[in-house]
mmCIF file of C-alpha atoms and ligand atoms in Angstrom:
data_model
loop_
_atom_site.group_PDB
_atom_site.id
_atom_site.type_symbol
_atom_site.label_atom_id
_atom_site.label_comp_id
_atom_site.label_asym_id
_atom_site.label_seq_id
_atom_site.Cartn_x
_atom_site.Cartn_y
_atom_site.Cartn_z
ATOM 1 C CA MET V 1 15.255 -24.522 30.912
ATOM 2 C CA GLN V 2 17.077 -25.561 34.020
ATOM 3 C CA ARG V 3 15.716 -24.235 37.207
ATOM 4 C CA GLU V 4 17.912 -23.165 40.288
ATOM 5 C CA GLY V 5 18.495 -25.921 42.850
ATOM 6 C CA ILE V 6 16.114 -26.069 45.730
ATOM 7 C CA ALA V 7 17.564 -25.629 49.318
ATOM 8 C CA LEU V 8 15.350 -27.922 51.485
ATOM 9 C CA VAL V 9 15.846 -27.064 55.054
ATOM 10 C CA VAL V 10 14.478 -29.464 57.834
ATOM 11 C CA SER V 11 14.421 -29.018 61.349
ATOM 12 C CA ALA V 12 12.578 -31.058 64.317
ATOM 13 C CA PRO V 13 13.044 -31.611 68.054
ATOM 14 C CA SER V 14 14.889 -34.504 68.242
ATOM 15 C CA GLY V 15 12.911 -37.793 68.323
ATOM 16 C CA ALA V 16 10.152 -36.284 65.947
ATOM 17 C CA GLY V 17 11.223 -38.168 62.806
ATOM 18 C CA LYS V 18 13.209 -36.097 60.851
ATOM 19 C CA THR V 19 15.896 -38.490 59.997
ATOM 20 C CA THR V 20 13.222 -41.217 59.031
ATOM 21 C CA LEU V 21 11.359 -38.686 56.868
ATOM 22 C CA ILE V 22 14.647 -37.209 55.277
ATOM 23 C CA SER V 23 15.801 -40.825 54.478
ATOM 24 C CA ARG V 24 12.536 -41.595 52.741
ATOM 25 C CA LEU V 25 12.437 -38.388 50.751
ATOM 26 C CA ILE V 26 16.093 -39.362 49.304
ATOM 27 C CA SER V 27 14.770 -43.062 48.407
ATOM 28 C CA GLU V 28 12.181 -41.684 46.329
ATOM 29 C CA PHE V 29 14.142 -38.724 45.001
ATOM 30 C CA PRO V 30 17.907 -40.041 44.807
ATOM 31 C CA HIS V 31 19.097 -36.884 42.935
ATOM 32 C CA PHE V 32 18.836 -35.009 46.266
ATOM 33 C CA ALA V 33 22.380 -34.045 47.667
ATOM 34 C CA PHE V 34 22.461 -33.897 51.539
ATOM 35 C CA SER V 35 24.348 -31.078 52.935
ATOM 36 C CA VAL V 36 27.172 -32.738 54.895
ATOM 37 C CA SER V 37 27.639 -30.733 57.969
ATOM 38 C CA CYS V 38 30.878 -30.347 59.908
ATOM 39 C CA THR V 39 30.654 -31.451 63.772
ATOM 40 C CA THR V 40 32.880 -31.713 66.811
ATOM 41 C CA ARG V 41 30.643 -34.606 68.193
ATOM 42 C CA GLU V 42 32.273 -38.141 68.067
ATOM 43 C CA PRO V 43 30.812 -40.241 65.242
ATOM 44 C CA ARG V 44 28.067 -42.768 66.242
ATOM 45 C CA ARG V 45 28.085 -46.278 65.421
ATOM 46 C CA GLY V 46 27.526 -46.790 61.682
ATOM 47 C CA GLU V 47 28.427 -43.005 60.596
ATOM 48 C CA THR V 48 30.985 -42.634 58.120
ATOM 49 C CA ASP V 49 33.148 -39.584 57.941
ATOM 50 C CA GLY V 50 32.407 -37.381 54.730
ATOM 51 C CA GLN V 51 28.840 -39.057 54.335
ATOM 52 C CA ASN V 52 27.144 -38.414 57.636
ATOM 53 C CA TYR V 53 29.167 -35.645 58.807
ATOM 54 C CA ILE V 54 32.661 -34.033 58.689
ATOM 55 C CA PHE V 55 33.979 -35.031 62.052
ATOM 56 C CA LEU V 56 36.421 -32.319 63.199
ATOM 57 C CA SER V 57 38.314 -31.399 66.243
ATOM 58 C CA ARG V 58 37.227 -28.165 68.073
ATOM 59 C CA ASP V 59 40.433 -26.519 67.292
ATOM 60 C CA GLU V 60 39.664 -27.210 63.258
ATOM 61 C CA PHE V 61 36.078 -26.514 63.576
ATOM 62 C CA GLU V 62 36.890 -22.869 65.286
ATOM 63 C CA ARG V 63 39.552 -22.402 62.727
ATOM 64 C CA ARG V 64 37.224 -23.019 59.770
ATOM 65 C CA ARG V 65 34.677 -20.808 61.586
ATOM 66 C CA SER V 66 37.257 -17.959 61.920
ATOM 67 C CA GLU V 67 37.682 -18.017 57.961
ATOM 68 C CA SER V 68 33.849 -17.694 57.408
ATOM 69 C CA TYR V 69 33.792 -21.414 55.943
ATOM 70 C CA PHE V 70 30.452 -21.821 57.301
ATOM 71 C CA ALA V 71 26.872 -20.619 56.061
ATOM 72 C CA GLU V 72 25.843 -21.021 59.425
ATOM 73 C CA TRP V 73 27.025 -22.905 62.672
ATOM 74 C CA ALA V 74 25.492 -23.231 65.984
ATOM 75 C CA GLU V 75 26.233 -25.275 69.458
ATOM 76 C CA VAL V 76 23.815 -28.364 69.901
ATOM 77 C CA TYR V 77 23.979 -30.181 72.992
ATOM 78 C CA GLY V 78 27.689 -28.999 73.717
ATOM 79 C CA ASN V 79 28.902 -29.999 70.221
ATOM 80 C CA LEU V 80 29.677 -27.430 67.206
ATOM 81 C CA TYR V 81 27.816 -27.985 64.153
ATOM 82 C CA GLY V 82 27.987 -25.948 60.772
ATOM 83 C CA THR V 83 27.179 -25.924 57.191
ATOM 84 C CA PRO V 84 30.115 -25.323 54.582
ATOM 85 C CA LEU V 85 28.891 -22.685 52.552
ATOM 86 C CA VAL V 86 30.780 -23.117 48.936
ATOM 87 C CA PRO V 87 29.975 -26.637 48.107
ATOM 88 C CA VAL V 88 26.214 -25.865 48.624
ATOM 89 C CA ARG V 89 26.166 -22.750 46.642
ATOM 90 C CA GLN V 90 28.004 -24.563 43.794
ATOM 91 C CA LEU V 91 25.533 -27.496 43.879
ATOM 92 C CA LEU V 92 22.447 -25.095 43.931
ATOM 93 C CA ARG V 93 23.856 -23.266 41.035
ATOM 94 C CA LYS V 94 24.303 -26.272 39.132
ATOM 95 C CA GLY V 95 20.476 -27.073 39.593
ATOM 96 C CA GLN V 96 21.086 -29.624 42.334
ATOM 97 C CA ASP V 97 18.406 -29.892 44.920
ATOM 98 C CA VAL V 98 20.099 -30.069 48.241
ATOM 99 C CA ILE V 99 18.585 -31.206 51.744
ATOM 100 C CA PHE V 100 19.575 -29.822 55.071
ATOM 101 C CA ASP V 101 19.274 -31.412 58.477
ATOM 102 C CA ILE V 102 20.035 -28.436 60.995
ATOM 103 C CA ASP V 103 18.854 -27.292 64.168
ATOM 104 C CA VAL V 104 16.901 -23.956 64.602
ATOM 105 C CA GLN V 105 19.380 -21.834 65.294
ATOM 106 C CA GLY V 106 21.293 -22.677 62.263
ATOM 107 C CA ALA V 107 18.149 -22.373 59.910
ATOM 108 C CA ALA V 108 17.324 -18.671 61.256
ATOM 109 C CA GLN V 109 21.165 -17.942 60.014
ATOM 110 C CA LEU V 110 20.709 -19.679 56.526
ATOM 111 C CA LYS V 111 17.636 -17.747 56.107
ATOM 112 C CA LEU V 112 20.051 -14.972 55.597
ATOM 113 C CA SER V 113 22.654 -16.415 53.561
ATOM 114 C CA LEU V 114 20.247 -18.839 51.463
ATOM 115 C CA PRO V 115 16.955 -16.432 51.162
ATOM 116 C CA THR V 116 15.290 -18.635 48.869
ATOM 117 C CA ALA V 117 15.646 -21.799 50.821
ATOM 118 C CA VAL V 118 12.521 -23.687 51.828
ATOM 119 C CA PHE V 119 12.109 -24.351 55.538
ATOM 120 C CA VAL V 120 10.134 -27.057 56.929
ATOM 121 C CA PHE V 121 9.646 -27.945 60.535
ATOM 122 C CA ILE V 122 8.760 -31.334 61.434
ATOM 123 C CA LEU V 123 6.539 -31.659 64.619
ATOM 124 C CA PRO V 124 5.555 -34.492 66.959
ATOM 125 C CA PRO V 125 1.631 -34.832 67.518
ATOM 126 C CA ASP V 126 2.234 -34.424 70.983
ATOM 127 C CA MET V 127 4.938 -34.179 73.797
ATOM 128 C CA GLU V 128 3.984 -37.702 75.130
ATOM 129 C CA ASN V 129 4.558 -39.160 71.873
ATOM 130 C CA LEU V 130 7.859 -37.367 71.630
ATOM 131 C CA GLU V 131 8.921 -38.819 74.782
ATOM 132 C CA ARG V 132 7.788 -42.184 73.806
ATOM 133 C CA ARG V 133 9.626 -41.900 70.498
ATOM 134 C CA LEU V 134 12.911 -40.801 72.089
ATOM 135 C CA ARG V 135 12.829 -43.633 74.593
ATOM 136 C CA GLY V 136 11.981 -46.181 71.623
ATOM 137 C CA ARG V 137 14.991 -45.493 69.577
ATOM 138 C CA GLY V 138 16.810 -46.683 72.535
ATOM 139 C CA GLN V 139 19.925 -44.038 71.878
ATOM 140 C CA ASP V 140 19.756 -41.766 74.968
ATOM 141 C CA ASP V 141 19.912 -42.195 78.647
ATOM 142 C CA GLU V 142 17.393 -40.739 80.892
ATOM 143 C CA THR V 143 19.241 -37.520 81.426
ATOM 144 C CA THR V 144 19.878 -37.016 77.785
ATOM 145 C CA ILE V 145 15.959 -37.611 77.326
ATOM 146 C CA ALA V 146 15.023 -34.958 79.895
ATOM 147 C CA ARG V 147 17.242 -32.551 78.162
ATOM 148 C CA ARG V 148 16.121 -33.248 74.725
ATOM 149 C CA LEU V 149 12.562 -32.645 75.847
ATOM 150 C CA ALA V 150 13.404 -29.215 77.377
ATOM 151 C CA THR V 151 15.167 -28.113 74.397
ATOM 152 C CA ALA V 152 12.119 -29.470 72.134
ATOM 153 C CA ARG V 153 9.868 -27.001 73.773
ATOM 154 C CA LYS V 154 12.050 -23.960 73.108
ATOM 155 C CA GLU V 155 12.579 -25.470 69.488
ATOM 156 C CA ILE V 156 8.710 -25.806 68.548
ATOM 157 C CA SER V 157 8.344 -22.167 69.493
ATOM 158 C CA GLU V 158 10.562 -21.153 66.701
ATOM 159 C CA ALA V 159 8.481 -23.360 64.071
ATOM 160 C CA ARG V 160 6.261 -20.473 63.434
ATOM 161 C CA TRP V 161 8.645 -18.678 61.317
ATOM 162 C CA TYR V 162 9.166 -21.865 59.004
ATOM 163 C CA ASP V 163 7.346 -21.988 55.471
ATOM 164 C CA ALA V 164 5.681 -25.464 56.265
ATOM 165 C CA LEU V 165 4.606 -27.367 59.271
ATOM 166 C CA VAL V 166 4.684 -31.253 58.986
ATOM 167 C CA VAL V 167 3.004 -33.106 61.815
ATOM 168 C CA ASN V 168 4.438 -36.381 62.043
ATOM 169 C CA ASP V 169 1.412 -38.534 63.466
ATOM 170 C CA ASP V 170 1.165 -41.283 60.876
ATOM 171 C CA LEU V 171 4.204 -41.469 59.077
ATOM 172 C CA ASP V 172 2.681 -42.061 55.518
ATOM 173 C CA HIS V 173 0.666 -38.832 55.856
ATOM 174 C CA ALA V 174 3.704 -36.736 57.211
ATOM 175 C CA TYR V 175 5.915 -38.160 54.334
ATOM 176 C CA ASP V 176 2.955 -37.284 51.645
ATOM 177 C CA ALA V 177 3.062 -33.659 53.258
ATOM 178 C CA LEU V 178 6.815 -33.307 52.754
ATOM 179 C CA ARG V 179 6.987 -34.400 49.471
ATOM 180 C CA THR V 180 4.301 -32.040 48.423
ATOM 181 C CA VAL V 181 6.232 -29.032 50.017
ATOM 182 C CA TYR V 182 9.241 -30.054 47.839
ATOM 183 C CA LEU V 183 7.552 -30.617 44.782
ATOM 184 C CA ALA V 184 5.393 -27.385 44.961
ATOM 185 C CA SER V 185 8.401 -25.437 45.582
ATOM 186 C CA ALA V 186 10.017 -26.488 42.438
ATOM 187 C CA LEU V 187 7.102 -24.416 40.895
ATOM 188 C CA ALA V 188 7.923 -21.201 42.478
ATOM 189 C CA PRO V 189 8.704 -18.322 40.008
ATOM 190 C CA VAL V 190 11.930 -17.300 42.058
ATOM 191 C CA ARG V 191 13.510 -20.923 40.874
ATOM 192 C CA ASN V 192 11.968 -20.487 37.119
ATOM 193 C CA PRO V 193 12.808 -16.898 36.606
ATOM 194 C CA LEU V 194 13.041 -17.388 32.831
ATOM 195 C CA VAL V 195 9.842 -19.202 32.339
ATOM 196 C CA VAL V 196 7.926 -15.943 32.131
ATOM 197 C CA GLU V 197 10.341 -13.933 30.362
ATOM 198 C CA ALA V 198 10.796 -16.744 27.636
ATOM 199 C CA LEU V 199 7.174 -16.732 27.069
ATOM 200 C CA LEU V 200 6.936 -13.016 26.780
ATOM 201 C CA ALA V 201 9.730 -12.528 24.375
ATOM 202 C CA ARG V 202 7.806 -14.236 21.673
HETATM 203 P P1 ADP Y 301 14.852 -37.561 64.656
HETATM 204 O O1 ADP Y 301 15.681 -37.813 63.406
HETATM 205 O O2 ADP Y 301 13.726 -36.658 64.341
HETATM 206 O O3 ADP Y 301 15.594 -37.544 65.858
HETATM 207 P P2 ADP Y 301 14.021 -40.271 63.926
HETATM 208 O O4 ADP Y 301 13.796 -40.400 62.554
HETATM 209 O O5 ADP Y 301 15.165 -40.944 64.399
HETATM 210 O O6 ADP Y 301 13.905 -38.745 64.711
HETATM 211 O O7 ADP Y 301 12.829 -40.997 64.867
HETATM 212 C C1 ADP Y 301 12.677 -41.060 66.302
HETATM 213 C C2 ADP Y 301 12.062 -42.483 66.573
HETATM 214 O O8 ADP Y 301 10.623 -42.430 66.289
HETATM 215 C C3 ADP Y 301 12.620 -43.621 65.603
HETATM 216 O O9 ADP Y 301 12.742 -44.871 66.437
HETATM 217 C C4 ADP Y 301 11.585 -43.794 64.441
HETATM 218 O O10 ADP Y 301 11.504 -45.183 64.036
HETATM 219 C C5 ADP Y 301 10.039 -43.357 65.275
HETATM 220 N N1 ADP Y 301 9.134 -42.596 64.337
HETATM 221 C C6 ADP Y 301 9.471 -41.795 63.444
HETATM 222 N N2 ADP Y 301 8.375 -41.765 62.778
HETATM 223 C C7 ADP Y 301 7.253 -42.235 63.268
HETATM 224 C C8 ADP Y 301 5.836 -42.062 63.341
HETATM 225 N N3 ADP Y 301 5.194 -41.633 62.451
HETATM 226 N N4 ADP Y 301 5.075 -42.964 63.950
HETATM 227 C C9 ADP Y 301 5.964 -43.761 65.005
HETATM 228 N N5 ADP Y 301 7.133 -43.826 65.074
HETATM 229 C C10 ADP Y 301 7.897 -43.037 64.498
HETATM 230 P P1 5GP Y 302 22.932 -35.190 65.946
HETATM 231 O O1 5GP Y 302 24.116 -35.073 66.611
HETATM 232 O O2 5GP Y 302 21.761 -36.192 66.625
HETATM 233 O O3 5GP Y 302 23.079 -35.587 64.452
HETATM 234 O O4 5GP Y 302 22.271 -34.025 65.414
HETATM 235 C C1 5GP Y 302 21.793 -33.086 66.457
HETATM 236 C C2 5GP Y 302 21.252 -31.449 66.023
HETATM 237 O O5 5GP Y 302 22.448 -30.907 65.250
HETATM 238 C C3 5GP Y 302 19.852 -31.812 65.051
HETATM 239 O O6 5GP Y 302 19.073 -31.203 65.539
HETATM 240 C C4 5GP Y 302 20.609 -31.480 63.761
HETATM 241 O O7 5GP Y 302 19.718 -31.031 63.010
HETATM 242 C C5 5GP Y 302 21.643 -30.451 64.145
HETATM 243 N N1 5GP Y 302 22.722 -30.128 63.049
HETATM 244 C C6 5GP Y 302 23.090 -31.145 62.172
HETATM 245 N N2 5GP Y 302 24.125 -30.599 61.476
HETATM 246 C C7 5GP Y 302 24.030 -28.982 61.702
HETATM 247 C C8 5GP Y 302 24.429 -27.935 61.027
HETATM 248 O O8 5GP Y 302 25.449 -28.064 60.287
HETATM 249 N N3 5GP Y 302 24.159 -26.917 61.685
HETATM 250 C C9 5GP Y 302 23.169 -26.870 62.643
HETATM 251 N N4 5GP Y 302 23.012 -25.328 62.893
HETATM 252 N N5 5GP Y 302 22.681 -27.858 63.318
HETATM 253 C C10 5GP Y 302 23.037 -29.049 62.747
#
């Protein structure tokens, strides 16, 4: 009996370790599909169009947005990001699990369009650690780091409504917590509606 796919939505302040943890989950469970978002930001080195993101001009993004193409969209650090709705719905209906890497504003909207999605928030052990990781990643200048840290406080205050909090102190522990949330959510009655009916029908 095939279950409905799990929409696993992962948010975190920049630098908390979301990319690291998501990559690990996809390596262990390669059947996961990644929800490829559209964005107006420039590709970073090593990013592939259609794989990491669908890179669009602002005009094209706004055109698609006006046609309700996105399940959710948000402006993050001056760039627009959005999740295409139709491909995701099709995957979930086929029983395919899908992982979403989206910010807190988008996650709140997705809770309305995909109410059975599972929402996980990755937290840093403390703010000093977050700052160290942002610096260690060597990707941002000082102004950007300061902006990311200020935004992080606002994002973390939204963590309360998520289904699960994963504190990324030790990477292995954090990963265990994330995979536990994923595996447990596969057992939820909402994703297996026919199990009870089939038993009682005999
Ligand atoms: P995000 O995607 O949330 O912005 P990354 O996954 O890019 O974060 O991680 C930010 C930096 O912190 C990277 O250099 C990563 O290797 C490092 N990192 C991630 N998790 C841990 C951890 N548990 N302990 C120490 N460093 C970590
Ligand atoms: P980055 O530009 O570093 O890849 O991502 C910046 C932020 O945008 C991250 O917090 C990421 O989770 C978020 N993001 C990526 N795709 C989407 C999306 O489709 N929708 C929303 N709301 N946020 C997204």
